[in-house]
Amino acid sequence: MTSLNFEAIFQSKIDDEVKIEPKDWMPDAYRKTLIRQISQHAHSEIVGMLPEGNWITRAPSLRRKLILLAKVQDEAGHGLYLYSAAETLGADRDDLVQQLLTGKAKYSSIFNYPTLNWADIGAIGWLVDGAAIMNQVMLTRTSYGPYARAMVRICKEESFHQRQGYELMMAMAFGSSEQKAMAQDALNRWWWPALMMFGPHDAESTHSDQAIKWKIKRKSNDELRQSFVDVTVPQAEYLGLTLPDPDLHWNEERGHYDFGKIDWDEFWKVVKGNGPCNRQRIQARIKAYEDGAWVREAAMAHAEKKEQRKLQPEAAVKAA
Amino acid sequence: MNQYLLQLADNALILGHRLGEWCGHAPEMELDIALTNIALDLTGQARSLYQRVAELEGIGKDEDDYAYLRDVREFRNALLLEQPNGDFAHTILRQFVFDAYNYYLYQALAQSKDEWLAGFAAKSLKEITYHLRFSSEWILRLGDGTEVSHAKLQAAIEDLWTYSGELTIPNEVEKDLAQQGIIPDLNLLKPAIEGKMSEIFAGANLSMPAGIFMQTGGKDGRHSEYLGFILAEMQFLQRAYPGQEW
Amino acid sequence: MKKEWPLWEIFIRSKSGLNHKHVGSLHASDAEMALENARDLYTRRNEGVSIWVVESKHITASDPDDSDPLFEPARDKVYRHPTFYTVPDEISHM
């Protein structure tokens, strides 16, 4: 069979909604796109631990501390589910991590913003996880089996993240005037970056068409962004908070909210490494990786020695 | 009794807090999850204990009042638990010494005459058993692993061993409760705890240090300088914005 | 030379009476650590009562290119299925 035939069979499976599994034939570009997308997604989860982790030691009640620990822990878990999916494509996790640490691989830019007050933890759960869920729910139906299965698992867990965030925002928005001010401040800072999470407008998005043909993605950036705005506006109204967009209003004709222009210069500035915390985020990951090297090596060395001792019990006795 | 429950609670809270500092910075991502799990167990235990104290005192305080509104001198945790994370060897050694003590302690507390304490201890013992398994395995890995890891673990022992004794040296509160048969006599637990430690140390090619001076005082509110900073961070919001719901 | 922890495949029995089911993979230096990491990663929400771990390199998978010779022959052996046989309506419990 020629590769053209392979490609035709592959596309017809996709069209028929048959999942692609690890050992199935797939075009190189499909494999590469998936590895890139899944690993970026994994990196985002891991880097995403940092802004929230920033508040673990300052959580204002034991209940909130447990919730936040469990949430940040889930993010590590989600990162691992995703690296695991990427490894089914023949990628090696350590190589992927190297790409993150050297700046070759990207991660979601939202995590380059700082968490400045406690309500930021609520805003992240509500808006950032809320935006992520829009994307992730779509990805539970993605064409690559292991990715879709990882997303099913992640989506189940993410809904706790969004709800705890909204609950935290409620406590703040309905609390003292100081707390309400923190909530509004957090919303002001996270709203636009959350909208940017969906990526550039469809017209400017480089990867979109092919990703939709391969059913890696099933909705465009702009469609997802619109759905997010539509569900989030009433949630903000309930909290009595004001979304920082004077152009935001309901468009009866479209049946959607219209919203103001996104500052794409800001978006690209952060993507290119000049957000408020890009440097600190990567440095924190590099430090964890480098400081951890001797620990990982020790564990391997111990495992090998243990294996040796099992194989050659006499040698071990003699050595002792 | 309340003083003792606060001691158990503060031990769990402060160590859980320290472990939480690792979250996002551990030597491997799987370890982020593992250390956070232990932090969750311990913080959960602290919460149950503070709730119990609140119930016994019956003066309208809640769990957070104990965690967030007491100052250094009122905290009852052992000195070991407030020591900084240091490198992973320090964290694991601190964990192992505490787990070995905590395991035998909670085994005995599960037999306490105090029904609530016995029930709480039996439930927590499942978590603590796992903690001891985890930290024991890591002592073996680091001790047996490479020259570097062995040396780092040895350095951790030198830094921290002086805080290991306090756990099993009874203070007045503990002596009193032991006499009433509510908690075990720590002197009687000591051989089992030390036996466990020397068994694991032997497997890790380490020897149990001897003749080390043991620092005490944490259980009576005389702490190292580290605790003040832990509390400054932990209690910041509750102190800056008093009386609010979070 | 690379010394990263090897990859392990994780199988979880979600409750007694069910098979272990593949849930994903993780990295660990040895089998004990693989079990513990699996416990922390894949059973955080009470998803399991038993765990199997197998180092990924020990798994042999069938090749999708062989799926015709491997699986096609079973497809037309209809006589293996009860519906192949006609039994009169009056006969029950069969």
XYZ file of C-alpha atoms in Angstrom, chain A residues 46 49-50 53 55-66 69-70 72-73 76-77 80 83 93 97 118 168 171-172 176 178-179 182 284-285 288 292 294-299 301-302 305 309, chain B residues 13 17 20-21 23-30 32-33 36-37 39-40 43-44 47 50 63-64 67-68 87-89 138 140-142 144-146 148-149 152 233-234 236-238 241 244-246:
96
model
C 2.633 21.820 35.594
C 0.701 24.793 39.725
C 2.938 27.771 40.475
C 0.872 27.176 44.782
C -0.975 30.901 48.067
C -0.910 27.440 49.668
C 1.004 28.663 52.703
C -1.277 31.697 53.030
C -4.689 30.092 52.584
C -6.916 31.823 55.156
C -8.688 28.790 56.617
C -7.956 25.103 57.045
C -10.788 24.246 54.712
C -9.433 26.521 51.999
C -5.950 25.176 52.529
C -7.099 21.588 51.973
C -3.644 21.680 48.129
C -5.959 19.152 46.514
C -2.848 22.110 42.850
C -2.158 18.415 43.341
C 0.210 17.812 38.781
C -1.967 14.772 38.163
C 1.025 13.449 34.283
C 2.522 13.391 29.484
C 8.691 12.739 28.870
C 10.299 18.586 29.867
C -6.467 35.768 47.764
C -14.421 31.279 46.824
C -17.360 34.259 49.785
C -15.319 37.287 48.738
C -16.690 42.610 53.637
C -12.356 44.811 51.553
C -13.040 41.301 50.319
C -10.202 42.031 46.246
C 11.087 27.730 39.280
C 10.696 24.689 37.024
C 12.951 21.965 40.746
C 15.848 17.120 41.990
C 20.398 13.859 42.580
C 17.177 12.510 44.079
C 16.081 10.932 40.811
C 19.550 9.493 40.302
C 19.640 8.092 43.827
C 16.323 6.332 43.304
C 20.853 3.727 41.609
C 19.026 2.102 44.510
C 21.459 -2.181 43.230
C 21.260 -8.069 44.820
C -0.533 21.355 60.985
C 2.405 23.341 56.117
C 2.801 22.190 51.249
C 5.778 24.431 50.511
C 4.002 21.708 46.034
C 5.154 22.594 42.517
C 8.841 22.340 43.391
C 9.456 18.656 44.164
C 12.320 16.625 42.631
C 9.905 14.814 40.299
C 6.286 15.467 39.408
C 5.170 12.190 40.951
C 4.741 16.658 44.061
C 1.663 14.502 44.257
C 0.940 16.893 48.779
C -0.989 13.777 49.707
C 0.241 17.320 53.556
C -3.471 16.750 52.942
C -3.834 19.050 57.595
C -6.998 16.984 57.717
C -8.527 19.994 61.489
C -8.869 21.480 66.494
C -10.892 25.159 64.182
C -9.459 28.221 62.467
C -4.660 27.537 63.686
C -4.782 31.189 62.769
C 16.895 19.732 50.512
C 14.888 16.582 49.863
C 17.110 14.609 52.267
C 12.974 7.016 50.661
C 16.544 3.439 51.867
C 16.724 5.008 48.419
C 18.773 7.986 49.532
C 21.696 3.223 49.511
C 21.460 5.207 46.252
C 24.526 7.226 45.300
C 25.860 12.113 46.783
C 22.522 11.063 48.194
C 23.161 14.546 51.780
C 2.798 33.676 56.462
C 0.056 31.268 57.408
C -1.469 36.798 57.319
C -5.005 37.100 55.945
C -6.734 36.296 59.215
C -8.573 41.255 57.920
C -14.114 37.726 58.090
C -15.459 34.643 56.409
C -13.220 33.169 53.762
